[in-house]
Short mmCIF file of C-alpha atoms in Angstrom, two decimals:
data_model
loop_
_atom_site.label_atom_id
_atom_site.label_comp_id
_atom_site.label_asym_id
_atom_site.label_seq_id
_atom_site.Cartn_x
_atom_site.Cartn_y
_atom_site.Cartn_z
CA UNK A 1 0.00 0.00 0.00
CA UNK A 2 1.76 3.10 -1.15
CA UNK A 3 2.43 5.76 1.69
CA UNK A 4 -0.23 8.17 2.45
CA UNK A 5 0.80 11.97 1.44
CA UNK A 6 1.13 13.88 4.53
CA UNK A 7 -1.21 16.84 5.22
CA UNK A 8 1.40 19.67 5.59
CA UNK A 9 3.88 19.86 3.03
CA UNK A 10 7.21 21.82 3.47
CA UNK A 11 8.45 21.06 0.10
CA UNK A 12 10.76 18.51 1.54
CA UNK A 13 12.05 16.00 -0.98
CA UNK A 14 13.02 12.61 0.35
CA UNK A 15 13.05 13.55 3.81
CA UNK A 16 15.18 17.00 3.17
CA UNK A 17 14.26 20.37 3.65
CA UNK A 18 15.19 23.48 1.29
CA UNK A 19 18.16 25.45 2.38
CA UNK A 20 16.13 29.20 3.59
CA UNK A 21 16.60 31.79 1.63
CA UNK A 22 19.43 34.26 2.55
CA UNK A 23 18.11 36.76 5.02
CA UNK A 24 17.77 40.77 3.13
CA UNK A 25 20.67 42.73 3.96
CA UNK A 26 20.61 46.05 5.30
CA UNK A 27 22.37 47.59 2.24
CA UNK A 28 19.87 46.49 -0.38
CA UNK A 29 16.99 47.46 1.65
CA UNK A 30 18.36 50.86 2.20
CA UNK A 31 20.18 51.67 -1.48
CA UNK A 32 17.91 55.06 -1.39
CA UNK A 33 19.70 58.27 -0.57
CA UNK A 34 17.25 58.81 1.95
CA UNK A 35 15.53 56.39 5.11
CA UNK A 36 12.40 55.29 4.49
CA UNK A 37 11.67 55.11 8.35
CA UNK A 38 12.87 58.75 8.57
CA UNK A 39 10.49 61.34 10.22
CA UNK A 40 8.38 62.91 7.11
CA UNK A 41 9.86 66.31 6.60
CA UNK A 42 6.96 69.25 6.37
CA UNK A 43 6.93 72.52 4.72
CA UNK A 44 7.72 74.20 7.80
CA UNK A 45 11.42 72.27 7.83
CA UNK A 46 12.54 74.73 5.15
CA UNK A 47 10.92 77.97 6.00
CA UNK A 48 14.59 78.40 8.30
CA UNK A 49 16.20 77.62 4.43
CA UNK A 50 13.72 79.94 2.67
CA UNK A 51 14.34 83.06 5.12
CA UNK A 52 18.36 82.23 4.73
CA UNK A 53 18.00 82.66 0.86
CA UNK A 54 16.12 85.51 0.84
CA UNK A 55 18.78 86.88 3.55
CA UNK A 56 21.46 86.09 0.82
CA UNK A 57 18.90 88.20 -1.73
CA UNK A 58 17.87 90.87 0.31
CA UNK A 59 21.23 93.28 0.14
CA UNK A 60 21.66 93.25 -3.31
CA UNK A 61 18.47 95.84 -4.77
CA UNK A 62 20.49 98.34 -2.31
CA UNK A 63 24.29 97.30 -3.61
CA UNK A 64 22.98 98.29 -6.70
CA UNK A 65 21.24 101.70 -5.58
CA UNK A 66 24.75 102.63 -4.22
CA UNK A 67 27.14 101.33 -6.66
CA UNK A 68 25.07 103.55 -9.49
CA UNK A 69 24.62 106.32 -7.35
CA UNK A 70 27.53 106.70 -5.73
CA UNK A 71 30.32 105.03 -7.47
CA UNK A 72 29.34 106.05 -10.75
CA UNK A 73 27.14 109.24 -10.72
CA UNK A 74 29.80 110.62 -8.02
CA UNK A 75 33.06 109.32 -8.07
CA UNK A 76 32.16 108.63 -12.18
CA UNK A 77 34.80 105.44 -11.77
CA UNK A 78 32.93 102.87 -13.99
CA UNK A 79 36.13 100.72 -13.56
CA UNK A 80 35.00 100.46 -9.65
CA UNK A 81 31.52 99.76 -10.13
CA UNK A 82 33.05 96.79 -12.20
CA UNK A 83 35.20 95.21 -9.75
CA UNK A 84 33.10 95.75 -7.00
CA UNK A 85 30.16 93.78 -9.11
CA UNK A 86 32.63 91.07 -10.23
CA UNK A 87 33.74 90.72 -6.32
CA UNK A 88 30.25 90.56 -5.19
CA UNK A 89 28.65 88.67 -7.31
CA UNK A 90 31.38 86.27 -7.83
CA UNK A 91 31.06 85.59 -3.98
CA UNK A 92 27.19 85.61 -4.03
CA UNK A 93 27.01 83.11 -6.68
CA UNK A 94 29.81 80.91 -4.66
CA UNK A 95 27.52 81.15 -1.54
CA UNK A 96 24.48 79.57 -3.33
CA UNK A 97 26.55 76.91 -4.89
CA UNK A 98 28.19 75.67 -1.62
CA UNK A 99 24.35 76.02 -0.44
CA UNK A 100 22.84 73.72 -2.93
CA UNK A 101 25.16 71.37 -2.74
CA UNK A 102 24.82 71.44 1.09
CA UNK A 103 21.03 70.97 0.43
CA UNK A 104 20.70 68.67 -2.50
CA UNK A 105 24.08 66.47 -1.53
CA UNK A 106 23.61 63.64 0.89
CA UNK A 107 26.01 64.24 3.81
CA UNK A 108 27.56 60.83 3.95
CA UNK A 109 25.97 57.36 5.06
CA UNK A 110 27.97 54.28 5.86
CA UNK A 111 27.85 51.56 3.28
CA UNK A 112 27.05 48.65 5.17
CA UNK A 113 28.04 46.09 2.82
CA UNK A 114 31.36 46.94 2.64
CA UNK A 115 31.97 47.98 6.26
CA UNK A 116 30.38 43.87 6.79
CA UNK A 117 32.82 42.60 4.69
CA UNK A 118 36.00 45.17 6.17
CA UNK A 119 34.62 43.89 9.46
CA UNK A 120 33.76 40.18 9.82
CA UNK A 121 33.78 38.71 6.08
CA UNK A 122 36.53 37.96 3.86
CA UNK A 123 39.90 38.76 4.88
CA UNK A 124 38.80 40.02 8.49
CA UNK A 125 38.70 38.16 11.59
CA UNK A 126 35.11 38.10 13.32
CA UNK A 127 36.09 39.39 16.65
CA UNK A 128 38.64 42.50 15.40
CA UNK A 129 36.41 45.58 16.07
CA UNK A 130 32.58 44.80 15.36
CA UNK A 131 30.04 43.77 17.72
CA UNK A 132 28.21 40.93 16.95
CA UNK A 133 24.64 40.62 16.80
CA UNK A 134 24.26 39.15 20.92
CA UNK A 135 26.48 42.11 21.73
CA UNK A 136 24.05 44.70 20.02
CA UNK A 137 21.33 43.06 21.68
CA UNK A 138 22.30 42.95 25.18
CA UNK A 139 24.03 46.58 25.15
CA UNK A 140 22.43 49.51 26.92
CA UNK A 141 23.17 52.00 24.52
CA UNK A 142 24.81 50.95 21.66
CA UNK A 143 25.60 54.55 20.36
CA UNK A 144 27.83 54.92 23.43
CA UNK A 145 30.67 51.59 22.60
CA UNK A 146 33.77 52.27 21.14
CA UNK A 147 34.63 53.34 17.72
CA UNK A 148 33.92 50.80 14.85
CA UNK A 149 30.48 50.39 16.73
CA UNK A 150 27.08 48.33 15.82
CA UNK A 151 23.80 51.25 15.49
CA UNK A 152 20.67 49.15 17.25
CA UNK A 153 19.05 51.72 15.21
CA UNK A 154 19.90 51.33 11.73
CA UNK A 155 21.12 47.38 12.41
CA UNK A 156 24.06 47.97 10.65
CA UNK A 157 27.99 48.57 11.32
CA UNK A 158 28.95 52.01 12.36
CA UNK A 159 32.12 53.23 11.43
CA UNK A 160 34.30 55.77 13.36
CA UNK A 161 33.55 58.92 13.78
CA UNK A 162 30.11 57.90 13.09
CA UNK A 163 26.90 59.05 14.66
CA UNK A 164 23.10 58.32 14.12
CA UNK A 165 20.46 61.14 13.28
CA UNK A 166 16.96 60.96 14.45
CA UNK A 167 15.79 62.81 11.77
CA UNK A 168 17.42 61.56 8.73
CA UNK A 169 16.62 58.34 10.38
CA UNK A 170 20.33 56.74 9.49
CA UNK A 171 23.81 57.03 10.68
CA UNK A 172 26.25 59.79 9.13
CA UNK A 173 29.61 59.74 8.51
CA UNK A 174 31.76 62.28 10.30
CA UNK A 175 28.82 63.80 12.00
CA UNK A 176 29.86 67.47 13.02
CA UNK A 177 27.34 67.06 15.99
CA UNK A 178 24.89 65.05 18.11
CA UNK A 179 21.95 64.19 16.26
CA UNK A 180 19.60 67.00 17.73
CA UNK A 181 21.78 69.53 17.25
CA UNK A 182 22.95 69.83 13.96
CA UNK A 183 20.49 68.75 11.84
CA UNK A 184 20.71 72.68 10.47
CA UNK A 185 17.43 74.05 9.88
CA UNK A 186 19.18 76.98 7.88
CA UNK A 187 20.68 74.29 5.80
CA UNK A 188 17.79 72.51 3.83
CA UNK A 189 17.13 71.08 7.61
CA UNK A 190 19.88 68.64 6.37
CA UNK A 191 22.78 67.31 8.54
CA UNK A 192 26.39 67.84 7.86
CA UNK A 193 28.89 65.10 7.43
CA UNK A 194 31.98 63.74 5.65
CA UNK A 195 30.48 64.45 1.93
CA UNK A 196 28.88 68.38 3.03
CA UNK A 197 31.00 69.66 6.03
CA UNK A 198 33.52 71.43 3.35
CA UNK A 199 30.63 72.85 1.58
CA UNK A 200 29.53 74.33 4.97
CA UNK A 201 33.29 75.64 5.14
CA UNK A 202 32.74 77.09 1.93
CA UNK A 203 29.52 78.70 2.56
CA UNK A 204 30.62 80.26 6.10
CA UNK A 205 33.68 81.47 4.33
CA UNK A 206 31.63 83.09 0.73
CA UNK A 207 29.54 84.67 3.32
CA UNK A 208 31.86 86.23 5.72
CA UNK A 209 33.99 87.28 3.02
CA UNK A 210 30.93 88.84 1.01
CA UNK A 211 29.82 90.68 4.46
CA UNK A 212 33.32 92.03 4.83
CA UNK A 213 33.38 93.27 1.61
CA UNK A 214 29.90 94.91 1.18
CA UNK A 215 30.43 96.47 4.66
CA UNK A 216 33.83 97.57 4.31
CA UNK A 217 32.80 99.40 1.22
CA UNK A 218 29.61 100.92 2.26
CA UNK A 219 31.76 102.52 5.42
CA UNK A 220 33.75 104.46 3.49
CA UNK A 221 31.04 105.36 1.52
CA UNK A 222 29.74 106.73 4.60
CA UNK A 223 32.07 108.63 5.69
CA UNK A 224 32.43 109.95 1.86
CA UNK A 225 28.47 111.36 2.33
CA UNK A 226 29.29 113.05 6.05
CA UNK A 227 32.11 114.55 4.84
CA UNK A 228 30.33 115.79 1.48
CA UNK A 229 27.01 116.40 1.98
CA UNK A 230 26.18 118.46 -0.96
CA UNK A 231 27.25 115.63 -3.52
CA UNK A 232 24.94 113.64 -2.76
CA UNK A 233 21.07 112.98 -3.13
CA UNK A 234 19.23 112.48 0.42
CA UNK A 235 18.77 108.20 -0.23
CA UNK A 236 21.91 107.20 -0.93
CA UNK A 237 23.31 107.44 2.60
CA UNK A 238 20.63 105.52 4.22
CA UNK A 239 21.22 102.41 1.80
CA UNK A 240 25.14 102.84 2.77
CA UNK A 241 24.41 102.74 6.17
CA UNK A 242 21.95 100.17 6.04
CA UNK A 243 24.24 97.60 4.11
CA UNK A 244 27.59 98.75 6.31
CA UNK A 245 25.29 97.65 9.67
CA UNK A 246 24.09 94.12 8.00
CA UNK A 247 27.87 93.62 6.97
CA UNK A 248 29.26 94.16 10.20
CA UNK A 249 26.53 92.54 12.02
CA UNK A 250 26.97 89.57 9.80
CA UNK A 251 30.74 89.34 9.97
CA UNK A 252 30.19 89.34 14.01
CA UNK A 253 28.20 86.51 14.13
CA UNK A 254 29.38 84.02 11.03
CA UNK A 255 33.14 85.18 11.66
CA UNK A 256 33.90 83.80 14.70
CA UNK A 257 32.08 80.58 14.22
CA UNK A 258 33.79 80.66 10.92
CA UNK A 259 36.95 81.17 12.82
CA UNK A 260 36.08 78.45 15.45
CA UNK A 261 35.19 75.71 12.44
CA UNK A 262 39.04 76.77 10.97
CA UNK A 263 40.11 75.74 14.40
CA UNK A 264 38.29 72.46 14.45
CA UNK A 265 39.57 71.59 11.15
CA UNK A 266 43.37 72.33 12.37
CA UNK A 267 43.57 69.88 14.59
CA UNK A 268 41.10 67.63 13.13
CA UNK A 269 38.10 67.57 15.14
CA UNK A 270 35.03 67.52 15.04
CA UNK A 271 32.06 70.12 16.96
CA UNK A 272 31.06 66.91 18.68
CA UNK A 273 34.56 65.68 19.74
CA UNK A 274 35.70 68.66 20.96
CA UNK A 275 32.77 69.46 23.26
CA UNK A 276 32.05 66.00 24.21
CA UNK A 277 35.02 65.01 26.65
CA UNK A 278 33.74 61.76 27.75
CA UNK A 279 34.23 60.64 23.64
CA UNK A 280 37.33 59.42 24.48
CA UNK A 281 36.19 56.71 26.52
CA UNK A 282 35.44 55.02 22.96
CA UNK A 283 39.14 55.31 22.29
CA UNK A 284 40.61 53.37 25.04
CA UNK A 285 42.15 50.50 24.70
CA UNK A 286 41.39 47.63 27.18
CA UNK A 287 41.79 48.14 30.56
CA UNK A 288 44.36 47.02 32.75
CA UNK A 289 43.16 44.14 35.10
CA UNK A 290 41.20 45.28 37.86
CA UNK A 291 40.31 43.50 41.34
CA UNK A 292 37.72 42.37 42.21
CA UNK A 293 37.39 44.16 45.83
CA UNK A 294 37.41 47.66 43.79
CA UNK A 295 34.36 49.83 44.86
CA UNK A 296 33.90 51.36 40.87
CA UNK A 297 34.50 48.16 38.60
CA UNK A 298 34.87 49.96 35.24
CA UNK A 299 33.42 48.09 31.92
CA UNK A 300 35.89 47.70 29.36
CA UNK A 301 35.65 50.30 27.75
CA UNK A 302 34.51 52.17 30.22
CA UNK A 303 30.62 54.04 30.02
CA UNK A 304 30.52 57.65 31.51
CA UNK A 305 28.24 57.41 34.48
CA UNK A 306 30.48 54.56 36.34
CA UNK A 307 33.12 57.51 36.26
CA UNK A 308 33.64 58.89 39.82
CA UNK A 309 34.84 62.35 40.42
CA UNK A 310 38.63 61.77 40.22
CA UNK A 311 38.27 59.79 37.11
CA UNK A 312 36.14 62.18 35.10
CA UNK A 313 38.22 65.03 36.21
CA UNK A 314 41.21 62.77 34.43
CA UNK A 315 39.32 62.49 31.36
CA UNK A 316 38.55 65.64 30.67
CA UNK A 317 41.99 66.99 31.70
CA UNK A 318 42.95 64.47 28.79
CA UNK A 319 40.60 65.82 26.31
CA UNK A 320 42.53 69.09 26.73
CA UNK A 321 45.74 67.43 24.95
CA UNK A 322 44.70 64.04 23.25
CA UNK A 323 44.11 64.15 19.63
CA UNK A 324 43.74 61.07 18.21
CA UNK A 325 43.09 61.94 14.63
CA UNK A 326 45.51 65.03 14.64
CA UNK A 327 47.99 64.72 11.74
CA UNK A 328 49.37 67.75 11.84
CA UNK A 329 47.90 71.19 10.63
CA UNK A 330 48.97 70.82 7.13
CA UNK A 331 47.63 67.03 6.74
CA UNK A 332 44.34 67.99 9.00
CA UNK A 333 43.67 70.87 5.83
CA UNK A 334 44.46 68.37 3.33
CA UNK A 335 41.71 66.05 4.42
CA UNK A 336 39.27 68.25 4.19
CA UNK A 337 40.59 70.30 1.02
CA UNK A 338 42.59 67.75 -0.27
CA UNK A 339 41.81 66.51 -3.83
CA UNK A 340 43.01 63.27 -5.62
CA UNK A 341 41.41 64.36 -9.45
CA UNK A 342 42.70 66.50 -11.61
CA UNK A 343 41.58 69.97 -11.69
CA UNK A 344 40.02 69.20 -8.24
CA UNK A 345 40.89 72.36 -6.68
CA UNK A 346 37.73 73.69 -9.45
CA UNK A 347 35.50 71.45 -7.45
CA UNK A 348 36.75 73.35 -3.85
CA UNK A 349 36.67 76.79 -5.12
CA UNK A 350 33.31 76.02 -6.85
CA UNK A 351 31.57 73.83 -4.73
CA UNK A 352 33.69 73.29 -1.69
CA UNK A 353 32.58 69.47 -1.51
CA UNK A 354 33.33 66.47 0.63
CA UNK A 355 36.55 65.53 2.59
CA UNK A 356 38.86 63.61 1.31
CA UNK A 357 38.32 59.78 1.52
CA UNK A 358 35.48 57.48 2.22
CA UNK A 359 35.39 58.97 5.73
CA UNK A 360 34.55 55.06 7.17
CA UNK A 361 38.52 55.12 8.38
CA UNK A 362 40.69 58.44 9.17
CA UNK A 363 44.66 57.77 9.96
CA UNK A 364 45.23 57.71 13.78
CA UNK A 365 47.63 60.21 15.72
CA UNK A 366 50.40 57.98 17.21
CA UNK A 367 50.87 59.81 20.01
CA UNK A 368 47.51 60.00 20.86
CA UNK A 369 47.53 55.91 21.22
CA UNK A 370 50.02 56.22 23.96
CA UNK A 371 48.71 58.69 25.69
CA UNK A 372 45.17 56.48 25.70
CA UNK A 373 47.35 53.29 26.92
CA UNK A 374 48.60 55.83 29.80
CA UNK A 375 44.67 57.21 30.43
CA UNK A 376 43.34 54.12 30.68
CA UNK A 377 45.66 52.42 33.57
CA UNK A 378 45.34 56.15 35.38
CA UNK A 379 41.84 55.51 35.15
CA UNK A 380 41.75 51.97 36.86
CA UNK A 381 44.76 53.22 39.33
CA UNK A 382 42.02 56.34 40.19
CA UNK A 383 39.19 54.13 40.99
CA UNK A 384 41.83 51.11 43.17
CA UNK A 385 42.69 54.80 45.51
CA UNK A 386 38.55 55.86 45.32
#
């Protein structure tokens, strides 16, 4: 009697079952540009963007009433009226290019295939610096272990110098600062990263630059009207004064952060690393072994609230002098206005850009390694006195 044809049928084949199909990776469910699990973004998002353009618009109806009424009806110097367009407009039409790119460019996102592969695949050991999969599970906070991380969020590798938006809904290479804080509004309400933070160098630079220049030359235009009244109509000096107050008060408030971002790119840091102290607990290397009678038993590495007093105090007395991606001041500028193509300097006068690189790995400071070795047993010798 032949064998009765079971009920429920697996599509097994003499007694074997199909090999499952391979699970979907995280890089071909996420080839967009942009998260599909990302917060919708609403009109509102870019009135900041829409108010910053029309900023960049609004001088120029009032450059124009001066330049024909004073530098050419007066002073009758065509030759200045040319330059001074050619300046201006030359560094008008660089702001809004750096400012498109910033908006329409992605800022960077981590391929997760390849960082797999880098990681735990092919050529690379399985335990170097990933976490695995009942590491990501069990940790607290994920976004807090040490470089060459595992995002919860995005379920997918996180390279150094990584960090994960909330709003974009991914992770973002060379993130310039936590995710709630510069997601810039201004900016397309886009974040800045490894392939836009040299555009935003650009931008803060075109318009600093442009605000000098406006203001500079509207000042002495002033002074030109107090010191001859007569030769000039009544509504002329009112639209010099006007434009030499915007370019000063302009110049005061990008300048300095413009000044502040040239710092952070000299010795290679970013907003978030150089406010954020307790980031170096992600550098450390392991700890010396610690016994078991200690009152604070530090995780390897260790997490910032097990820190006591004396121990934080040592950390950020580090962060005053530990670097750990500073190269130097002429290799930190080459990074980010570095170029490997020809004629790529056309790009960073244009366009300003994206660093140099990937920006999933970023050469290490030496020093900076033995100065964590030293940390790191100061820390555990701190907490065996505490």
């Amino acid at each position: 009697m032949p064998r009765a044809r079971p009920l429920l049928d697996f599509g097994q084949e003499n007694g074997i079952a199909p090999p499952l199909p391979p699970p979907p990776s995280y890089a071909d469910a996420h080839d967009d540009e942009e998260e599909k699990d990302a917060p919708p973004r609403k009109w509102f998002h870019y009135a900041p963007t829409c108010v910053m353009v029309l900023l960049l618009l609004s001088p120029h109806p009032s450059w124009l009433f001066v330049l024909v009424n004073y530098h050419f009806r007066v002073l009758r110097d065509p030759w200045l009226v040319a330059r001074h367009l050619a300046v201006s407009y030359t560094l008008a039409i660089l702001c809004f290019c750096s400012l498109i790119t910033i908006i329409v460019r992605n800022p960077g996102y981590p391929n997760a295939k390849s960082d797999v592969v880098g990681r735990g695949g092919a050529g690379g050991g399985a335990g170097d610096d990933d976490v695995d999969i009942t590491q990501a599970l069990l940790a607290d906070d994920i976004d807090d272990i040490s470089s060459g991380a595992f995002c919860r969020k995005c379920w997918a590798p996180k390279p150094p110098r990584t960090h994960h938006c909330k709003h974009c809904g991914r992770c973002i290479l060379k993130m310039g600062k936590s995710s709630g804080h510069h997601h810039c509004a201004w900016l397309g309400y886009k974040c800045l990263g490894h392939r836009t933070y040299t555009s935003f160098l650009h931008f803060l630079a075109c318009v600093t630059l442009l605000a000098m220049y406006i203001g500079g030359v509207c000042v002495s235009a002033v002074y030109y009207a107090f010191e001859n009244p007569l030769s000039i109509d009544d509504q002329t000096p009112l639209h010099e004064m006007s434009l030499a107050l915007a370019g000063i008060i302009v110049t005061m408030i990008i300048g300095p952060f413009l000044i502040y971002h040239m710092y952070l790119v000299t010795t290679n840091q970013t907003t978030l690393e150089h406010l954020s102290p307790f980031l170096l607990l992600r550098e450390l290397p392991p700890l010396p072994p610690q016994h078991a009678s200690d009152r604070h038993r530090l995780s390897d590495p260790p997490l910032e609230h097990e820190l006591s007093f004396s121990q934080r105090r040592l950390v950020r007395d580090a962060h005053g002098y530990i670097r750990v991606y500073d190269m130097g001041w002429r290799s930190n500028w080459a990074q980010i206005l570095g170029w490997e193509r020809p004629f790529g300097w056309v790009n960073r006068v244009v366009l300003g850009g994206g660093g140099k690189g990937d920006g999933t790995s970023f050469p290490r400071n030496p020093k900076a390694d033995e100065l964590l070795t030293r940390l790191a047993s100061e820390l555990v010798d701190a907490d065996k006195v505490h």
